[in-house]
Coordinates of C-alpha atoms and ligand atoms in Angstrom, one line a residue:
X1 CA 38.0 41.9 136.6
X2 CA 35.2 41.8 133.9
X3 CA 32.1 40.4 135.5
X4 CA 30.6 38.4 132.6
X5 CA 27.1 37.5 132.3
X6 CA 25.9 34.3 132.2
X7 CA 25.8 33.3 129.1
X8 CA 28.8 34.4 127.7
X9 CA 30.6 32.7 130.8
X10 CA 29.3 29.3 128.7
X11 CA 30.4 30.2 125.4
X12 CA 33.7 30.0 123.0
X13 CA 34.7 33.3 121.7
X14 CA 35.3 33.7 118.0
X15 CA 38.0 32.1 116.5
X16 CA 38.0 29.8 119.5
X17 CA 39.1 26.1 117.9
X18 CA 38.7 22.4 119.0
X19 CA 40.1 19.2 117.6
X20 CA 40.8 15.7 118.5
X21 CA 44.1 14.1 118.7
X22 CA 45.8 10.9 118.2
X23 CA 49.5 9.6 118.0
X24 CA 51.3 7.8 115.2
X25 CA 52.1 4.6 117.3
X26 CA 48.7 4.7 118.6
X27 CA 46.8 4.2 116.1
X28 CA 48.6 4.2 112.5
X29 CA 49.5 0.0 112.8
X30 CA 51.3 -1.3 109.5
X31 CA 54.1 -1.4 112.0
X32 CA 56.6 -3.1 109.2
X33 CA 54.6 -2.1 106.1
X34 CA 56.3 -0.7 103.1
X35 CA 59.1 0.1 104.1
X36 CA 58.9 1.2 107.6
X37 CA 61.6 1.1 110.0
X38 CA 61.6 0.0 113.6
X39 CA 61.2 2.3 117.0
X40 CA 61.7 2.1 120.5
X41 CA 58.2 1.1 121.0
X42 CA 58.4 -1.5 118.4
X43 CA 60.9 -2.8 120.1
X44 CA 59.4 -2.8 123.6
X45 CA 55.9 -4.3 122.5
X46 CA 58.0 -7.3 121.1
X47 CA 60.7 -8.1 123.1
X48 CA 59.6 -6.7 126.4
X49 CA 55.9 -7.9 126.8
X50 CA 55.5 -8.3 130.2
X51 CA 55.6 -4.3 130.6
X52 CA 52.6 -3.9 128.3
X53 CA 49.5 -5.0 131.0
X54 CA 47.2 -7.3 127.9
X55 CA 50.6 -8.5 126.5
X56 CA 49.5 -6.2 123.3
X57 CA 51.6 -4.0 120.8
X58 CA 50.6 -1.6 118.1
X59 CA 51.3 -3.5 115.6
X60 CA 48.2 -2.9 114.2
X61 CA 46.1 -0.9 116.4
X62 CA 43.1 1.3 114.6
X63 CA 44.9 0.6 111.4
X64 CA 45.0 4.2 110.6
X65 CA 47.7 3.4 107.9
X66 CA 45.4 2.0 105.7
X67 CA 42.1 3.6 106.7
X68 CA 43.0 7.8 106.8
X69 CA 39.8 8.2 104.9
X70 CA 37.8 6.6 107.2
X71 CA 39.1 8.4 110.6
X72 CA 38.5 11.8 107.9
X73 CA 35.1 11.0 107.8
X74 CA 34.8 10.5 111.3
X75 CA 36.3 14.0 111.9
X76 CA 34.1 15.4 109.1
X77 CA 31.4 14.2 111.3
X78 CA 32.6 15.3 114.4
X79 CA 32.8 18.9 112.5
X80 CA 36.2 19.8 114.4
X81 CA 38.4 22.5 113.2
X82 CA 41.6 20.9 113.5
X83 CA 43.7 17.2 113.6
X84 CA 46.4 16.9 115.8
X85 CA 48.3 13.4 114.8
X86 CA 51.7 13.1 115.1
X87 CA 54.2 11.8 112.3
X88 CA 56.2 8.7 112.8
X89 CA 60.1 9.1 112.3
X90 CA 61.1 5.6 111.4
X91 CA 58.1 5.2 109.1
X92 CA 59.6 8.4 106.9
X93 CA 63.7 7.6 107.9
X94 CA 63.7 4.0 108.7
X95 CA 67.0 4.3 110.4
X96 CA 66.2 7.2 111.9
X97 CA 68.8 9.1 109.5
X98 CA 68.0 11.8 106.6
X99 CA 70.3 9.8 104.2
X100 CA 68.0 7.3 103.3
X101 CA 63.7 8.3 102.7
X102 CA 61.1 6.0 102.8
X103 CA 58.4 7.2 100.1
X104 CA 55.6 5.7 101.3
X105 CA 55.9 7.2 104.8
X106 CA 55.9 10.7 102.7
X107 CA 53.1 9.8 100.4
X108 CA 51.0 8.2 103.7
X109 CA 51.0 11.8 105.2
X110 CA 50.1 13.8 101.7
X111 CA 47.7 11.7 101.9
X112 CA 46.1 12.2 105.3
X113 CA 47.2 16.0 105.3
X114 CA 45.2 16.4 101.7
X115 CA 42.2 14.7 102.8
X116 CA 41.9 16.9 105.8
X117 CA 42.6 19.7 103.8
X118 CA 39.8 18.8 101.2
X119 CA 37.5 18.9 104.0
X120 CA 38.8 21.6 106.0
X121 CA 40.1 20.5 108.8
X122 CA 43.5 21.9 109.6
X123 CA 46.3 19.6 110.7
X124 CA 47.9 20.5 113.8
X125 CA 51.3 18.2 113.3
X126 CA 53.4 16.6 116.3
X127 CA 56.9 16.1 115.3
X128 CA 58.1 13.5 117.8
X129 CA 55.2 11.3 119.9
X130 CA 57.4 8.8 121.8
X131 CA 58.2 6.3 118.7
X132 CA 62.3 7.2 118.7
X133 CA 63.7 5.5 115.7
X134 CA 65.2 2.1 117.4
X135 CA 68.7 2.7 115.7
X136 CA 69.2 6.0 117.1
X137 CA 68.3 4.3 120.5
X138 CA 71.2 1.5 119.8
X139 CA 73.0 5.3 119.9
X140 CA 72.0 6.0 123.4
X141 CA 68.6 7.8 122.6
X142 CA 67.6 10.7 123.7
X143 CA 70.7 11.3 126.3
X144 CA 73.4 11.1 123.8
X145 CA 73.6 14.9 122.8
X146 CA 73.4 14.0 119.2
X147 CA 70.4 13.3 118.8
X148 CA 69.5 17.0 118.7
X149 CA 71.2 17.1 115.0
X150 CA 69.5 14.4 114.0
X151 CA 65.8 15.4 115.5
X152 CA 66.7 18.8 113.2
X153 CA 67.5 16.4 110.0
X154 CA 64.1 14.9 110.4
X155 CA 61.9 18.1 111.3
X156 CA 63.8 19.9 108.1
X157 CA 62.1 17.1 106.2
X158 CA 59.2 17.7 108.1
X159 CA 58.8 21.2 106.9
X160 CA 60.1 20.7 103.2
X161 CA 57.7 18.4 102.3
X162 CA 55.0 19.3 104.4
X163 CA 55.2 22.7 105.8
X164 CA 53.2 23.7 102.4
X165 CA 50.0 22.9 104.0
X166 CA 51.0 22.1 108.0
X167 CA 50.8 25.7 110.1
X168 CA 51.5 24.3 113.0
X169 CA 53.9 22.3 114.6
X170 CA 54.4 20.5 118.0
X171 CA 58.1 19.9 118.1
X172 CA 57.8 17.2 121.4
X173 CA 54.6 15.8 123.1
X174 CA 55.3 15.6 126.8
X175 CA 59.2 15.5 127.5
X176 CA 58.5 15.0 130.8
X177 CA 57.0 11.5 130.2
X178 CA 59.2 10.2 127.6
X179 CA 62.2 11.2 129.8
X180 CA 61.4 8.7 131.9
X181 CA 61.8 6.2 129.7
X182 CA 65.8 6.6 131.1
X183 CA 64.8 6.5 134.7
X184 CA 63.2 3.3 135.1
X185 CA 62.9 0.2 133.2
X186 CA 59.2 -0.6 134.1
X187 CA 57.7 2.0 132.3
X188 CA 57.8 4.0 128.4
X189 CA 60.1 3.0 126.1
X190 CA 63.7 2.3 126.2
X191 CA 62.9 1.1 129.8
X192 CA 66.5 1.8 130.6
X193 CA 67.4 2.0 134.3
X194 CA 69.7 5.0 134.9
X195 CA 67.7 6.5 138.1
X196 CA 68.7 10.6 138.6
X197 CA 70.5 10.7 135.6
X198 CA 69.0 9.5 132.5
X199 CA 66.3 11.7 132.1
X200 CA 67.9 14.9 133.1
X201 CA 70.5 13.8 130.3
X202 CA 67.7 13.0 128.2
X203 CA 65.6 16.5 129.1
X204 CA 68.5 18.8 127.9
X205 CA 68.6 16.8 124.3
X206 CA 65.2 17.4 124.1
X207 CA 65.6 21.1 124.9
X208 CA 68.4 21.8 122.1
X209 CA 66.8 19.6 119.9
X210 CA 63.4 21.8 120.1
X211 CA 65.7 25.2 119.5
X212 CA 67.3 24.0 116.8
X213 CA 64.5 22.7 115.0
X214 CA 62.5 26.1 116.5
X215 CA 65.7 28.3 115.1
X216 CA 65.4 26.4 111.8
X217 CA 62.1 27.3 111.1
X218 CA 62.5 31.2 111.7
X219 CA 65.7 30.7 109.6
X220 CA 64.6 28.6 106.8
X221 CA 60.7 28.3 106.6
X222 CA 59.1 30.8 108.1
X223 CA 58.9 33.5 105.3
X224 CA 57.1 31.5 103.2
X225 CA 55.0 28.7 104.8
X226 CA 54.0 31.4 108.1
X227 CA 53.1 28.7 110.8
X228 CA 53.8 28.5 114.0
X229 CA 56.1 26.0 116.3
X230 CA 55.4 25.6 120.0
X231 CA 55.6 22.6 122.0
X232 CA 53.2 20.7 124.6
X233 CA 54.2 20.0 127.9
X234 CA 52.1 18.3 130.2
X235 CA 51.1 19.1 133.7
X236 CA 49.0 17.9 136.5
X237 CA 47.4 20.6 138.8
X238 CA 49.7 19.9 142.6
X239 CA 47.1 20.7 145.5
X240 CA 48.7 21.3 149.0
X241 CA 47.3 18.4 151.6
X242 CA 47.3 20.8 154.2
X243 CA 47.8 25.0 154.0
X244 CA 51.0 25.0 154.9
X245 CA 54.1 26.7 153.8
X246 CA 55.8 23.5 153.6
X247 CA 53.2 21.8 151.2
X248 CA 52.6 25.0 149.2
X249 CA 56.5 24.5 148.9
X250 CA 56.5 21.1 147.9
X251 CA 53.6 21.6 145.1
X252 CA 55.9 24.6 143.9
X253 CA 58.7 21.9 143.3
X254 CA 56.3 19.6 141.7
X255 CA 55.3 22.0 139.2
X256 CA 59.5 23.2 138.6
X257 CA 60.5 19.6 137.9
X258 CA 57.3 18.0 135.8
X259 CA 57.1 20.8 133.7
X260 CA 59.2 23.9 134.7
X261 CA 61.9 22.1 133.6
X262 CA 61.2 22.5 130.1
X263 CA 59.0 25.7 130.6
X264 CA 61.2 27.5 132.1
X265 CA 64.0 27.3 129.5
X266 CA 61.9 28.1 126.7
X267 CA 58.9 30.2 128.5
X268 CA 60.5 32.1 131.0
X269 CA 62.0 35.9 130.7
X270 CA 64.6 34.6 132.2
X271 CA 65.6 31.0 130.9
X272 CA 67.0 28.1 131.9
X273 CA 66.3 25.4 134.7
X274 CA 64.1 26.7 137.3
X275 CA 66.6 28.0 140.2
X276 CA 64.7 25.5 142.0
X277 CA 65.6 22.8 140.5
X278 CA 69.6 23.4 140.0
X279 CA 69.9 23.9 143.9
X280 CA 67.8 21.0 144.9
X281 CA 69.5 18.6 142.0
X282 CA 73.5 20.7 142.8
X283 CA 72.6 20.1 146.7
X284 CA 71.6 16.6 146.6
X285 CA 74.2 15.6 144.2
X286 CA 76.7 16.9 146.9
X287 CA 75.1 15.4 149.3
X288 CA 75.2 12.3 147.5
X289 CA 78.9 12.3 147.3
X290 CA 78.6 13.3 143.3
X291 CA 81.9 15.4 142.1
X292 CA 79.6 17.4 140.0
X293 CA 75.9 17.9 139.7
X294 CA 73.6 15.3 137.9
X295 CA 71.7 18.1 136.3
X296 CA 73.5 19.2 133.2
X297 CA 74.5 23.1 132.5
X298 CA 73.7 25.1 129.9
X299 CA 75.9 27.6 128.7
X300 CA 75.2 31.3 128.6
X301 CA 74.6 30.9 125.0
X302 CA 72.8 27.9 125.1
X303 CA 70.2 29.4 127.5
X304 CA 70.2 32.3 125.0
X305 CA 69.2 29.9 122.1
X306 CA 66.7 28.1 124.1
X307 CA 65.1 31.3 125.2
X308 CA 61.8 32.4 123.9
X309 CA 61.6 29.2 120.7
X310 CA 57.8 28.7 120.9
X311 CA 55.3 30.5 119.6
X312 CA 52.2 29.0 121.6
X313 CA 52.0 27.0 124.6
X314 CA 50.8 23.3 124.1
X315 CA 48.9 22.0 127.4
X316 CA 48.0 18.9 128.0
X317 CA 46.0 18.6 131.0
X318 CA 44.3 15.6 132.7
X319 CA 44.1 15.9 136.6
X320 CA 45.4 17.1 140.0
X321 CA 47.4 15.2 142.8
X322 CA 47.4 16.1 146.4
X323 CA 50.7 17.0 147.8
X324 CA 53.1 16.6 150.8
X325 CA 56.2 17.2 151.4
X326 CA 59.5 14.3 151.7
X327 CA 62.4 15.9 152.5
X328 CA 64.3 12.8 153.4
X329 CA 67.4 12.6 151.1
X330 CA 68.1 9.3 150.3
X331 CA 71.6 8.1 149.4
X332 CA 70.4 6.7 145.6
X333 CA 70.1 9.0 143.4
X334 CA 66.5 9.5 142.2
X335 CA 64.6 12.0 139.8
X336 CA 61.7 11.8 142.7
X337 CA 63.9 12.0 145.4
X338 CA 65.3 15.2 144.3
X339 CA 61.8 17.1 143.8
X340 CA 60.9 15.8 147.3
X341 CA 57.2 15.2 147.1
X342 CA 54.6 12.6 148.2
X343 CA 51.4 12.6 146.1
X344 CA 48.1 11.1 146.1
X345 CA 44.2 11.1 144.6
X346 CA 41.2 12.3 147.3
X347 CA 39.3 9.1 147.7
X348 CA 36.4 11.7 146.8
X349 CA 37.4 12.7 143.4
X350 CA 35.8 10.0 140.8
X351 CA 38.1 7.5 139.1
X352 CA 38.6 6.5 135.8
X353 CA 40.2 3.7 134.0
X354 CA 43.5 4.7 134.7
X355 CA 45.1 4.6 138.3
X356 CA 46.5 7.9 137.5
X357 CA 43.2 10.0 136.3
X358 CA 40.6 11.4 138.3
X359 CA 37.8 13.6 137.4
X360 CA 39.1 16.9 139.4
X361 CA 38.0 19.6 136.4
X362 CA 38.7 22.6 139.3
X363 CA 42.8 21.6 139.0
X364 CA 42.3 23.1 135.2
X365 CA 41.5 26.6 135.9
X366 CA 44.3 26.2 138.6
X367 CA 47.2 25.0 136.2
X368 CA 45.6 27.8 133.5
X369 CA 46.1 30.8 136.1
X370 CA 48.8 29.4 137.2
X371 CA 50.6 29.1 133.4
X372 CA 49.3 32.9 132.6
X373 CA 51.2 34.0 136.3
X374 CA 54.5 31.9 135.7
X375 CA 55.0 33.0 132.0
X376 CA 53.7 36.3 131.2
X377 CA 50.1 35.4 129.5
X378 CA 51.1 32.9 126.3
X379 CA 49.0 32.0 123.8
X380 CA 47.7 28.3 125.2
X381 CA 46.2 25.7 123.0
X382 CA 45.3 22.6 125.1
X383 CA 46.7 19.4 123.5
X384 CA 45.3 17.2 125.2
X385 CA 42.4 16.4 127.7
X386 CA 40.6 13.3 128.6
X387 CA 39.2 10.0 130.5
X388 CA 39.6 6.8 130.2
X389 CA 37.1 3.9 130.4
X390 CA 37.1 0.2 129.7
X391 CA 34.7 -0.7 127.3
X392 CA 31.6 0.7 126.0
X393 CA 29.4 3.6 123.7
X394 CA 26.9 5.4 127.3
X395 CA 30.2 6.5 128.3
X396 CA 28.4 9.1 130.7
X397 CA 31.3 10.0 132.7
X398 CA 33.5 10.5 129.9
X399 CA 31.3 13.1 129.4
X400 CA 31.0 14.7 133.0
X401 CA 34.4 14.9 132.6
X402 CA 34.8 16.6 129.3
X403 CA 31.8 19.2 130.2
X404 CA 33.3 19.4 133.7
X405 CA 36.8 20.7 132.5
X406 CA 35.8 22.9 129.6
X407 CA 33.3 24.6 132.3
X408 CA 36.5 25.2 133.9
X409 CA 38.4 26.6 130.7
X410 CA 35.7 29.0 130.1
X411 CA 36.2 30.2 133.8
X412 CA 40.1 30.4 133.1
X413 CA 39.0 32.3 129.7
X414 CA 36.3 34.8 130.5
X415 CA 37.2 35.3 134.5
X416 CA 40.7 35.1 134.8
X417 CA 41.5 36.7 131.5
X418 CA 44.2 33.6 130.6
X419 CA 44.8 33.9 127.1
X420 CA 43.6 30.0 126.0
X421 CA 42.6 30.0 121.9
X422 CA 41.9 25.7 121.4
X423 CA 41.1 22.7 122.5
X424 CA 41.4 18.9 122.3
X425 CA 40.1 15.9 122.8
X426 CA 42.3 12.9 123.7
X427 CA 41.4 11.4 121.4
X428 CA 39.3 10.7 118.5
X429 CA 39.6 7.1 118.9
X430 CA 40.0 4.2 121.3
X431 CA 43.6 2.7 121.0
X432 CA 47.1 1.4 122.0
X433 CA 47.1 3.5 125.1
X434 CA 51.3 2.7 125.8
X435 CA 52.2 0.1 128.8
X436 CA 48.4 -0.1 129.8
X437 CA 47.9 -1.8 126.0
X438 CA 43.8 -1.8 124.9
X439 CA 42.9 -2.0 128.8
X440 CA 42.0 1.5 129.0
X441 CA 40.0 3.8 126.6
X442 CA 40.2 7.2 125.9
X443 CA 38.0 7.6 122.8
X444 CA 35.3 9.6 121.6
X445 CA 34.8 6.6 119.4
X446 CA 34.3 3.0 119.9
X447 CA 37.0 0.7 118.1
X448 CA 36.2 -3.1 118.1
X449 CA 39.8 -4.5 118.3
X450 CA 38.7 -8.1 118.0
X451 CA 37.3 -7.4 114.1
X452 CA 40.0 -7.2 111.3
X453 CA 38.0 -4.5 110.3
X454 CA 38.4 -2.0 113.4
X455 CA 35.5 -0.8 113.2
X456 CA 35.1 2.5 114.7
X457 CA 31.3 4.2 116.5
X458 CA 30.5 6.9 117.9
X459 CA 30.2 6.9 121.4
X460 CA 27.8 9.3 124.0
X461 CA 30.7 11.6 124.7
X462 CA 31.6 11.7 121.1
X463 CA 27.6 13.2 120.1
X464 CA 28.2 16.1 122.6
X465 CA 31.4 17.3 121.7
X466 CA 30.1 16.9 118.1
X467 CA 27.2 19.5 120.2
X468 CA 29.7 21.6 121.7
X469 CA 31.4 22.1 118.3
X470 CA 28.6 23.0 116.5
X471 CA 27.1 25.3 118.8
X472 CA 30.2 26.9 120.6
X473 CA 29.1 26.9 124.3
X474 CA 28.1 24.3 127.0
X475 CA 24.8 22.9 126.1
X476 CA 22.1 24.3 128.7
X477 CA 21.2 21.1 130.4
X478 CA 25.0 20.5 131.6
X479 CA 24.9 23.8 132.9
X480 CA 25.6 24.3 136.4
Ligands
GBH501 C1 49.1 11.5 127.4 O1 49.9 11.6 128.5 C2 49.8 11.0 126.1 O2 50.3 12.1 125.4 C3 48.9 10.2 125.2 O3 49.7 9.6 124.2 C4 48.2 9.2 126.1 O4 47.4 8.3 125.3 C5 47.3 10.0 127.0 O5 48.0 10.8 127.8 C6 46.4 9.1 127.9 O6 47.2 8.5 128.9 O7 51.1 4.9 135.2 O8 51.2 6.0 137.3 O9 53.2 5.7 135.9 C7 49.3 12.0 129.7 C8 50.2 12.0 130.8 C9 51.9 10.7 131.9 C10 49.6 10.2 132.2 C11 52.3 9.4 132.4 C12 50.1 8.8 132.7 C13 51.8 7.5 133.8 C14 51.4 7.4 135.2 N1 50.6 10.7 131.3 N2 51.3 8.8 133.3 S1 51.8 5.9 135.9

């Protein structure tokens, strides 16, 4: 291995990018504005309240809709190469169907992608961020098979009108969160209850939805527009509780489920659902007295297709659970049940906001090596990394965190040779952080949700990523 010297061991190579990131239902508001139609999250914020924790909804959030020059400006400021935002389906097909456009939504985007352009700043363009049309969810969602046509539809108008200028796409963000949405109704959007079976149903849409619109790129658009389509999956770093076989086991099925099971299919030389997972789903179904396994198959030809459709890797990243192993098969069906896996936080590791994030920046390096080992070195762009607080601009360990993490992304880079080229904030801005409402923040800027204004400032953390982006290494008094 290349021993670096210091300094270099604290600095971005060339070409190296960073960005911030937000999602449609987020931050864009205007919820019913000209023209747009209604999604699943819509639909949850209003009619299912009492799984959002303040009772909030999106409706109008940062008001991005109607202020894109303003959260330009900010980014101006902030001097990052790229945007990552996400585009919402039912604002630009309000049924969720190609047969019927909604202009606005198309001019909203020229707009946002233009003004970026103008002041360089590339967009980096999520196709699908949670906000599933609500008619296509009266279909079934993301289980009904489909959908996969329909997700094409839409990412074909995607690239006609906007593959011009967009160079790269993010087909999904996260299918292993949205997926959940069919496994339990206390959590994402549709909140439908169909325990160890909706989101494996759900998963494999996702997958052939991703090819297709992958395959219809190459087919169709990538002559002339010559971008890029991956997709970002996320993925907590699973430490073993104790060194045992048995734990290192039950981390290794941690990582197979949460994020083999879409890495695998489209990363691996191999394809398809980690061999892990079809025994331990086939087995259990079995077991459970199922005729046939509650994990789908692909065909031959379907793991073919799937194969190889992504030409960077799209981390997001936040922290690392302890694990142990829980063999116990239970007679209900269950996606946890079926990886077979307590977890929990060190009481050492600081907390954030959010019950789920602690500050545990060694986990990074760990997932990076452990991507580079599992699927042969892809290019990685990190989607998404951050740390939620509850109110405030001295957001000090907002910024331990973020100087703690890309410490460890510069380890990954320069010592363990794993081939990361970007990376981004979550997120530019405070806002509707999903079923925890305005309760937790995650932005490098304030947003006062109380004024009609939204008024957005700067925070700490957001000067010294401003800092890191200007200078390309990790300022000198943060170094360790
Ligand atoms: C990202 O997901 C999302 O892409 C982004 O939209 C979001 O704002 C950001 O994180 C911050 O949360 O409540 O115990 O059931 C990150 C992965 C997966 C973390 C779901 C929270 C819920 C844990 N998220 N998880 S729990």
């Amino acid at each position: 291995a290349r021993v670096p010297t210091n300094s270099s061991n604290y600095t971005f190579p060339d070409g190296f990018k960073f960005g911030v990131a937000t999602a449609s239902y987020q931050v864009e508001g205007a919820w019913n504005k000209d023209g747009k139609g209604h999604s699943i999250w819509d639909y949850q914020t209003h009619n299912e309240t009492y799984l959002i924790a303040d009772g909030s909804n999106g409706d109008d959030a940062c008001d991005s809709y109607h202020m894109l020059e303003k959260d330009v400006a900010l980014l101006k400021n902030l001097g990052v190469d790229f945007y990552r935002f996400s585009f919402s389906w039912s604002r630009l097909l309000p049924s969720g169907h190609i047969n019927a456009v909604n202009n606005a939504g198309i001019d909203y985007y020229n707009g946002l992608i233009d003004a970026l352009l103008r002041e360089g700043i590339e967009p980096l363009a999520t196709i699908y961020h949670w906000d599933l049309p609500q008619q296509l969810q009266d279909l079934g969602g993301w289980p009904n098979p489909v959908l996969a046509d329909y997700f094409e539809d839409y990412a074909r108008l995607l690239f006609e009108n906007f593959g011009d200028r967009i160079k790269m796409w993010i087909t999904f963000n996260e299918p292993s969160v949205f997926t959940n949405g069919y496994e339990s109704n206390i959590n994402h959007a549709p909140s439908i209850e169909a325990p160890g079976f909706g989101k494996y149903l759900a998963s494999h849409t996702v997958l052939k939805a991703h090819a297709q619109a992958y395959h219809l790129y190459n087919n169709m658009f990538r002559e002339t527009q010559k971008g890029n389509v991956g997709i970002t999956l996320t993925i907590d770093w699973c430490e073993p509780k104790e060194e045992t076989e048995h734990h290192l086991a039950a981390c290794e099925r941690f990582q197979q489920f949460e994020m083999g099971l879409y890495g695998n299919p489209i990363f691996s030389e191999e394809g398809d659902y980690p061999e892990i997972v079809k025994t331990r789903v086939d087995n259990i179904s079995e077991a459970q007295g199922f005729r046939r396994s509650r994990l789908p198959k692909f065909t031959q030809d379907e793991i073919e297709y799937i194969r190889g459709t992504a030409d960077f890797f799209g981390l997001n990243h936040y922290t690392t659970q302890l694990g142990t192993p829980s063999t116990v098969i239970d007679s209900q069906p269950s996606y946890r049940n079926d990886i077979g896996i307590h977890t929990e936080y060190d009481e050492s590791w600081p907390e954030s906001a959010s019950s789920w994030l602690r500050d545990v920046p060694w986990g990074f390096r760990k997932i990076l090596v452990s991507l580079k080992q599992r699927y042969g070195n892809p290019p990685i762009i990190i989607t998404e990394n951050g740390f939620s607080d509850r109110e405030g601009h001295e957001d000090d360990s907002r910024i331990h965190y973020h100087i703690g993490y890309l410490t460890e992304l510069l380890k990954a880079l320069h010592e363990d040779g794993v081939n990361v080229f970007g990376y981004t904030a979550w997120s530019l801005m405070d806002n509707f952080e999903w079923n925890q409402g305005y309760t937790e923040r995650f932005g490098l800027h304030y947003v006062n949700f109380t004024d009609p204004e939204r008024p957005r400032t700067i925070k700490k953390s957001g000067k010294i990523f401003k800092e890191i982006v200007a200078t390309r290494e990790i300022p000198e008094r943060f170094r360790k």
